[in-house]
CSV table of C-alpha atoms and ligand atoms in Angstrom, one decimal:
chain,number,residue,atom,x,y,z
X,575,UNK,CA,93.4,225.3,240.7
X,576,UNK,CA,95.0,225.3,236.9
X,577,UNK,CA,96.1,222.4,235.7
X,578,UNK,CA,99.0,222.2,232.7
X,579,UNK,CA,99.6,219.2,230.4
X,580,UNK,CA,103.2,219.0,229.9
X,581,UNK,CA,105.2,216.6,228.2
X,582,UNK,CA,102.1,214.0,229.7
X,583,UNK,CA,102.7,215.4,232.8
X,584,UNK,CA,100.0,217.5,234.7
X,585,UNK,CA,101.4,220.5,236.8
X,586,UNK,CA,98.8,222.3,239.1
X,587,UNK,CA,99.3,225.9,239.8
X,588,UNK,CA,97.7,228.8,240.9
X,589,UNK,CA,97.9,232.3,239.3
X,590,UNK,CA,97.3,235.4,241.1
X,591,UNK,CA,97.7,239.6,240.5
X,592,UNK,CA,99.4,240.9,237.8
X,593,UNK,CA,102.9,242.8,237.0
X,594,UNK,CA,106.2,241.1,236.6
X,595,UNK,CA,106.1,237.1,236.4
X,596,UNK,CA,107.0,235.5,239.3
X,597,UNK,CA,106.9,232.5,240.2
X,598,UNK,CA,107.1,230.8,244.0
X,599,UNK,CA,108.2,227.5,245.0
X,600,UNK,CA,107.4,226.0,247.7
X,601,UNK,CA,109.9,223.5,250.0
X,602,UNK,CA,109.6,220.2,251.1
X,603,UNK,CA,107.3,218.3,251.8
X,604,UNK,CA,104.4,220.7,251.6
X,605,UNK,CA,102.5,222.4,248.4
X,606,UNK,CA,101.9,226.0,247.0
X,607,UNK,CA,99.7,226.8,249.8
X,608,UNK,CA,102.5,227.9,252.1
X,609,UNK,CA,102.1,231.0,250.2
X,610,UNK,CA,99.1,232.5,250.6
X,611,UNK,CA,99.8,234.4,253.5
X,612,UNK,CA,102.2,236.7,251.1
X,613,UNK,CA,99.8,236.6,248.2
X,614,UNK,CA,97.5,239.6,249.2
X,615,UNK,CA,101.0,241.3,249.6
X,616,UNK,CA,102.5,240.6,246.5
X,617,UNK,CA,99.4,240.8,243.5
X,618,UNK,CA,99.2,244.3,242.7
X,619,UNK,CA,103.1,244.6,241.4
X,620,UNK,CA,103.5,240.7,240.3
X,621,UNK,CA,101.6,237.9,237.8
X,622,UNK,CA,102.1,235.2,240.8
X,623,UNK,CA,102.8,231.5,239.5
X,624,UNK,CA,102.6,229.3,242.5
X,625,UNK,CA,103.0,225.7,241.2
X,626,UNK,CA,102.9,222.4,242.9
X,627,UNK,CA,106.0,220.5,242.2
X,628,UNK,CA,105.8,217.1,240.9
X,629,UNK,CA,104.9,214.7,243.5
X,630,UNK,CA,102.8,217.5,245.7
X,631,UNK,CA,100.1,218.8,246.2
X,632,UNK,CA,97.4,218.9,243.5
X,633,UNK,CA,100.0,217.8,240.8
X,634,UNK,CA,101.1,214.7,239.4
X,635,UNK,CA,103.7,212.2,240.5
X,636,UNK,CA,106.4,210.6,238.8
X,637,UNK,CA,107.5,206.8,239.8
X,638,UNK,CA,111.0,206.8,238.2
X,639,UNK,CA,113.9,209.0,239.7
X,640,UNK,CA,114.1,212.5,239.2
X,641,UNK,CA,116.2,215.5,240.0
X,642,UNK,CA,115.5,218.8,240.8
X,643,UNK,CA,117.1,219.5,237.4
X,644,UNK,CA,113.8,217.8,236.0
X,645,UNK,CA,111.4,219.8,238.5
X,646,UNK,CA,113.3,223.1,237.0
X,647,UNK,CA,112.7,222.0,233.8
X,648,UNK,CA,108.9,221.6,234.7
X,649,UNK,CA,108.8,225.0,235.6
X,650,UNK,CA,110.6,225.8,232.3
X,651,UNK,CA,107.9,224.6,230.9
X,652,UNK,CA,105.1,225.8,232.7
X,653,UNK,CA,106.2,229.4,231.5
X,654,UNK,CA,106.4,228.5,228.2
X,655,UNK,CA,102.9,227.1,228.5
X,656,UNK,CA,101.5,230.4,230.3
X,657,UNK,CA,103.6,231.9,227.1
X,658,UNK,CA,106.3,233.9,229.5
X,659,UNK,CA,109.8,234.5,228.9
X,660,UNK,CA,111.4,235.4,232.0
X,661,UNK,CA,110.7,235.8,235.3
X,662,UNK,CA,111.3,236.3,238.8
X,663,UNK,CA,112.1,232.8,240.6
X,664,UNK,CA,112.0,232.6,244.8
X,665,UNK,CA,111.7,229.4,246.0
X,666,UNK,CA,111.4,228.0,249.9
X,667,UNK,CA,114.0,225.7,250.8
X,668,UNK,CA,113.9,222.7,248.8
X,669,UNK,CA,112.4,225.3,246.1
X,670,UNK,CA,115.8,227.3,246.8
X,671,UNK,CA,117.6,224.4,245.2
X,672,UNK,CA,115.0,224.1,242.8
X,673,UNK,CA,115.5,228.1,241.7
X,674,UNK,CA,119.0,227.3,241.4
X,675,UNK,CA,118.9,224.6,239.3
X,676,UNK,CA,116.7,226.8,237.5
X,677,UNK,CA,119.3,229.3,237.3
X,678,UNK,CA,121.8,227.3,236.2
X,679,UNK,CA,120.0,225.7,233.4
X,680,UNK,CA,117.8,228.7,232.2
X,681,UNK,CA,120.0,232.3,233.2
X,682,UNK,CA,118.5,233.9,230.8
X,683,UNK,CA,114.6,233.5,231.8
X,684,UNK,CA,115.7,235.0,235.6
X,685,UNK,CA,115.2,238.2,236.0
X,686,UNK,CA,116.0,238.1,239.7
X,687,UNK,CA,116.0,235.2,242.7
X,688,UNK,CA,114.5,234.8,245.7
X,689,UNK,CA,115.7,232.2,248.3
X,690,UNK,CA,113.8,232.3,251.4
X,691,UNK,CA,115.1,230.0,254.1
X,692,UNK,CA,117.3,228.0,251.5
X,693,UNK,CA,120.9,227.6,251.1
X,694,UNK,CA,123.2,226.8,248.0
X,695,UNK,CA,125.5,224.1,249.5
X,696,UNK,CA,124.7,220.3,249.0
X,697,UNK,CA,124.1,218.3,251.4
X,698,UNK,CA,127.2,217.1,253.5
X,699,UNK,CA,128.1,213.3,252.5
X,700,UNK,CA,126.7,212.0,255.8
X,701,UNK,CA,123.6,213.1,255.3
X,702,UNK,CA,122.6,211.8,251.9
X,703,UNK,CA,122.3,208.2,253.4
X,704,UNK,CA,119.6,209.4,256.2
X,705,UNK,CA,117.7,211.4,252.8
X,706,UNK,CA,117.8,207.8,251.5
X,707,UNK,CA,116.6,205.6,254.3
X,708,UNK,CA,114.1,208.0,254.7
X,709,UNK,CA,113.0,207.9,251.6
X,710,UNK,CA,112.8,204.2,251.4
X,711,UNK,CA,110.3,204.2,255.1
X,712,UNK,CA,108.2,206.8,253.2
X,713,UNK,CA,107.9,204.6,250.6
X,714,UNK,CA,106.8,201.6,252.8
X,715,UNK,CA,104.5,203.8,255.3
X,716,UNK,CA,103.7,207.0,253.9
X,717,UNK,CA,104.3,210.1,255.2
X,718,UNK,CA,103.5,209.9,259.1
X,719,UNK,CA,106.8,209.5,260.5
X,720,UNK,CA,107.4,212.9,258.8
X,721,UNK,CA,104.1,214.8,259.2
X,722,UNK,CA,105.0,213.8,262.7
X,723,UNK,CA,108.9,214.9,263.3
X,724,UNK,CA,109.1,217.8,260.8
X,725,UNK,CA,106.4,220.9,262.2
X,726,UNK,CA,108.2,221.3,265.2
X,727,UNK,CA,111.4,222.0,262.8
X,728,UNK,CA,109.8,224.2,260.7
X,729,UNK,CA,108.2,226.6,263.4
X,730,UNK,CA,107.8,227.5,266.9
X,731,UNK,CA,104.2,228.8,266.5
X,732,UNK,CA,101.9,226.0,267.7
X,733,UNK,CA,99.1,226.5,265.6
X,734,UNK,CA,101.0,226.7,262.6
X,735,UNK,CA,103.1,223.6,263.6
X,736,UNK,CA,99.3,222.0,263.6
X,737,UNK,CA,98.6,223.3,260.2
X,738,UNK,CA,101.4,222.2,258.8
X,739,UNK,CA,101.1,218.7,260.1
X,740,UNK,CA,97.7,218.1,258.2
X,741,UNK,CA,99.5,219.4,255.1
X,742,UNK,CA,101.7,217.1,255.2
X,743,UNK,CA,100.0,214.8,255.6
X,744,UNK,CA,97.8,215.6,252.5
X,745,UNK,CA,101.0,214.6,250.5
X,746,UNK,CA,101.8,212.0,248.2
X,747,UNK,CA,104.4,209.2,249.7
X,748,UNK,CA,106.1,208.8,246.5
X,749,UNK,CA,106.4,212.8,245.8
X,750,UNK,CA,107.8,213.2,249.4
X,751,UNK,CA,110.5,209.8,248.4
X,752,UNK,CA,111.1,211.1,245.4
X,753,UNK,CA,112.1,214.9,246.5
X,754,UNK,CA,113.7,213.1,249.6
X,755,UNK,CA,116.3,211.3,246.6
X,756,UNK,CA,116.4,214.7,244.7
X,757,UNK,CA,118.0,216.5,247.4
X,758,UNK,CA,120.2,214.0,248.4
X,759,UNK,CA,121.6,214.0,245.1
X,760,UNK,CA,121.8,217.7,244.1
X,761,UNK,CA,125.0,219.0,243.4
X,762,UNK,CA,126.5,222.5,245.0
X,763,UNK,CA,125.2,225.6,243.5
X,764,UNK,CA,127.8,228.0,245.4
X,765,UNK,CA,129.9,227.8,241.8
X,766,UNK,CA,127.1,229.6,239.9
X,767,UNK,CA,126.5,232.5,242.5
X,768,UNK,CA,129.1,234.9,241.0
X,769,UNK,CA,128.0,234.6,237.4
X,770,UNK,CA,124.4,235.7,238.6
X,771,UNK,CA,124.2,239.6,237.1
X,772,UNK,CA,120.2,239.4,238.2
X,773,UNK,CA,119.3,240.7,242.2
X,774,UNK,CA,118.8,238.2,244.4
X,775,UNK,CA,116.5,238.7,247.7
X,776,UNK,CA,117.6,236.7,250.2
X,777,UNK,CA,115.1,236.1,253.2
X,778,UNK,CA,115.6,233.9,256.3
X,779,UNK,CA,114.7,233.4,259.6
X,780,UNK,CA,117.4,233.5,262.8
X,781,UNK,CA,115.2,231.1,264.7
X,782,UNK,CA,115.5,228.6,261.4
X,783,UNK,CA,116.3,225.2,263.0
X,784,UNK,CA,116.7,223.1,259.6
X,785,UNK,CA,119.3,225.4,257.7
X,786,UNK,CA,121.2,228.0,260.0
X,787,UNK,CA,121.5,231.6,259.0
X,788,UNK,CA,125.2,231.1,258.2
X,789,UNK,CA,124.5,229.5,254.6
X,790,UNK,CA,122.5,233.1,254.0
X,791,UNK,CA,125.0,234.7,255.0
X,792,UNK,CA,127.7,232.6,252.5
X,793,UNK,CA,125.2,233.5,249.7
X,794,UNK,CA,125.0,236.7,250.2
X,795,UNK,CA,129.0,237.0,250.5
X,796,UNK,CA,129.2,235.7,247.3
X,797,UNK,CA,126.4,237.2,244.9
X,798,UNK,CA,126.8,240.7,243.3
X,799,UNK,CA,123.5,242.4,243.9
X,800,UNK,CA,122.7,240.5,246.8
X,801,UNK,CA,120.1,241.9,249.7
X,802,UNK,CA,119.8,239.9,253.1
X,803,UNK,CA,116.8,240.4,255.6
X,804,UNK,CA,117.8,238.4,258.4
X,805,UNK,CA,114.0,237.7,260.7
X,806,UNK,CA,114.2,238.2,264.2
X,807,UNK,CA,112.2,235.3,266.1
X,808,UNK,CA,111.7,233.3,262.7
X,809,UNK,CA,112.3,230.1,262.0
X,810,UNK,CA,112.3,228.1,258.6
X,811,UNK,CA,108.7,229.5,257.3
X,812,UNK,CA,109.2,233.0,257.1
X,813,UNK,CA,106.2,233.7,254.6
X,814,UNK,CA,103.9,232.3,256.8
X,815,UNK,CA,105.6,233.3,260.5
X,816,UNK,CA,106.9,236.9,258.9
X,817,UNK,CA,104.7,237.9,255.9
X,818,UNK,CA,105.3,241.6,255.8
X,819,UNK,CA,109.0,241.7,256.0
X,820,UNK,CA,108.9,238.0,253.4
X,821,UNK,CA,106.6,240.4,251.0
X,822,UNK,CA,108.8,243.6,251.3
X,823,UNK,CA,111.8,241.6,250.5
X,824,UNK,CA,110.4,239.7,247.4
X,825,UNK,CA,108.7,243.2,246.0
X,826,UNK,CA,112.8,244.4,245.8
X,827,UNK,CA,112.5,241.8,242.8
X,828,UNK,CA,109.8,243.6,241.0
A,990,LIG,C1,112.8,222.0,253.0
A,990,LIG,O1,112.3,222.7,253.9
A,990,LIG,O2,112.4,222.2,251.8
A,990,LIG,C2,113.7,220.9,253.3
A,990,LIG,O3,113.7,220.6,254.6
A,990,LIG,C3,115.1,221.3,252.9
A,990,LIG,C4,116.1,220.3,253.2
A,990,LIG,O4,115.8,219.2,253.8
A,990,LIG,O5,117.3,220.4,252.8
C-alpha cells in the first residue's frame, strides 16, 4: 500500500498496470479492495489508481465535516502528487458522486467517466434525515448496525455478502459518519451531464436493490457519448459479482 502526504493528509492507494491513468473509487462504506477482482482485467491497457477515500480503508480520517467536493479534491490531488494530468475517473456508487463532483470541479483532467452502480440524482429530501441519524448511531456504536444490514443490499451471493461484512467491519466509524453526512448533502449532478464532451461507461446491475436501474438509464438519456451495459442477475457490486462484463465496459474508456 502507497501512502501520499497531502495537504497533512495521508491518502493510501494502490497502483497497478500501466496505460492510460485511471483511477477507481470505491463506494460506501467499503475500501479499494472491492476492485481487485477487475484489476487482472484492466492492467495491461490502464496505470490503475485505486485510492482509499478519506475515512476508509488504510487512509486517514478527518473529524470536521466534509463533502464529497473535498474527497474530489483529494483525488485532485493525488494526481498531481503521482504527477498526472488527466485521467479516466469510474467510481462505485458513493464514488459515482465522488466522480461527479470530480467532474464538475476538474472537466478538464477527465478524459472519460465510469459510473458503476451509481446514479446522478441527490438524495430525495426524506431521506437525508435517516443518512443523518445514521450517522449520528455510527458515531456512538461503530459500524455494526451497518456491517450487519448492508451485505444483503449489496448482493445476493452469500459468500460475498460474508466478505463484505468483515470489510465493513474493518472500517473507521467516523469515515463511515462522515461519508453518511457527505451524501446526504450532495447536490444533483444531472445539470452537468450534458456539458460532458468525454465517454462515459455506464455499468449496473438489474438485480441492484440500493439504486434501481432507472437512474442508469436517466444518465444515459442525458449524456452525449454515453454506453449502458445493463447486468443480468447483478446487483449493486458488479465488479466483484460480474467482472468480465465490469472490465469490458471500463476498457471502452481506454
Ligand atoms: C454506496 O453503495 O456507495 C452507497 O450505498 C450509495 C448510497 O447510499 O447512496
Amino acid at each position: 500500500m502507497n501512502k501520499a502526504s497531502l495537504n497533512g493528509l495521508q491518502l493510501a492507494y494502490e497502483r497497478f498496470g500501466r496505460g492510460t491513468p485511471l483511477v477507481l473509487i470505491h463506494g460506501y462504506p467499503l475500501d479499494h479492495t472491492i476492485w481487485n477482482p477487475v484489476v487482472p482485467l484492466l492492467e495491461s491497457g490502464f496505470d490503475l489508481i485505486l485510492p482509499d477515500l478519506r475515512g476508509f480503508g488504510q487512509s486517514d480520517t478527518v473529524r470536521t465535516q466534509y463533502t464529497l467536493t473535498d474527497m474530489a479534491a483529494d483525488l485532485a490531488a493525488l494526481l498531481d502528487f503521482l504527477k498526472i494530468k488527466t485521467a479516466v475517473i469510474a467510481g462505485h456508487s458513493m464514488g459515482g458522486y465522488v466522480a461527479l463532483a470530480f467532474a464538475r470541479r476538474y472537466p478538464l483532467r477527465v478524459r472519460g467517466l465510469g459510473l458503476v452502480a451509481s446514479q446522478a440524482i441527490a438524495d430525495p429530501p426524506e431521506k437525508k434525515p435517516a443518512r443523518t441519524q445514521m450517522a449520528d448511531r455510527v458515531e456512538t456504536n461503530g459500524v455494526g448496525e451497518v456491517a450487519e444490514s448492508m451485505p444483503a443490499l449489496l448482493t445476493a451471493d452469500a459468500d460475498l455478502q460474508a466478505a463484505l461484512k468483515q470489510l465493513i467491519l474493518r472500517q473507521p466509524r467516523e469515515g463511515v459518519a462522515g461519508a453518511l453526512r457527505a451524501m446526504a448533502n450532495r447536490p444533483d449532478s444531472t445539470d452537468i451531464l450534458s456539458t460532458f464532451d468525454f465517454p462515459v461507461a455506464i455499468i449496473h446491475g438489474l438485480a441492484d436493490k440500493i439504486i434501481p436501474i432507472e437512474s442508469a438509464r436517466d444518465v444515459r438519456a442525458a449524456v452525449k457519448k454515453g454506453y449502458l451495459v445493463e447486468i443480468e442477475g447483478a446487483g449493486h457490486m458488479p465488479m466483484m459479482e460480474a467482472q468480465q462484463v465490469t472490465a469490458e465496459a471500463l476498457n471502452t474508456l481506454r
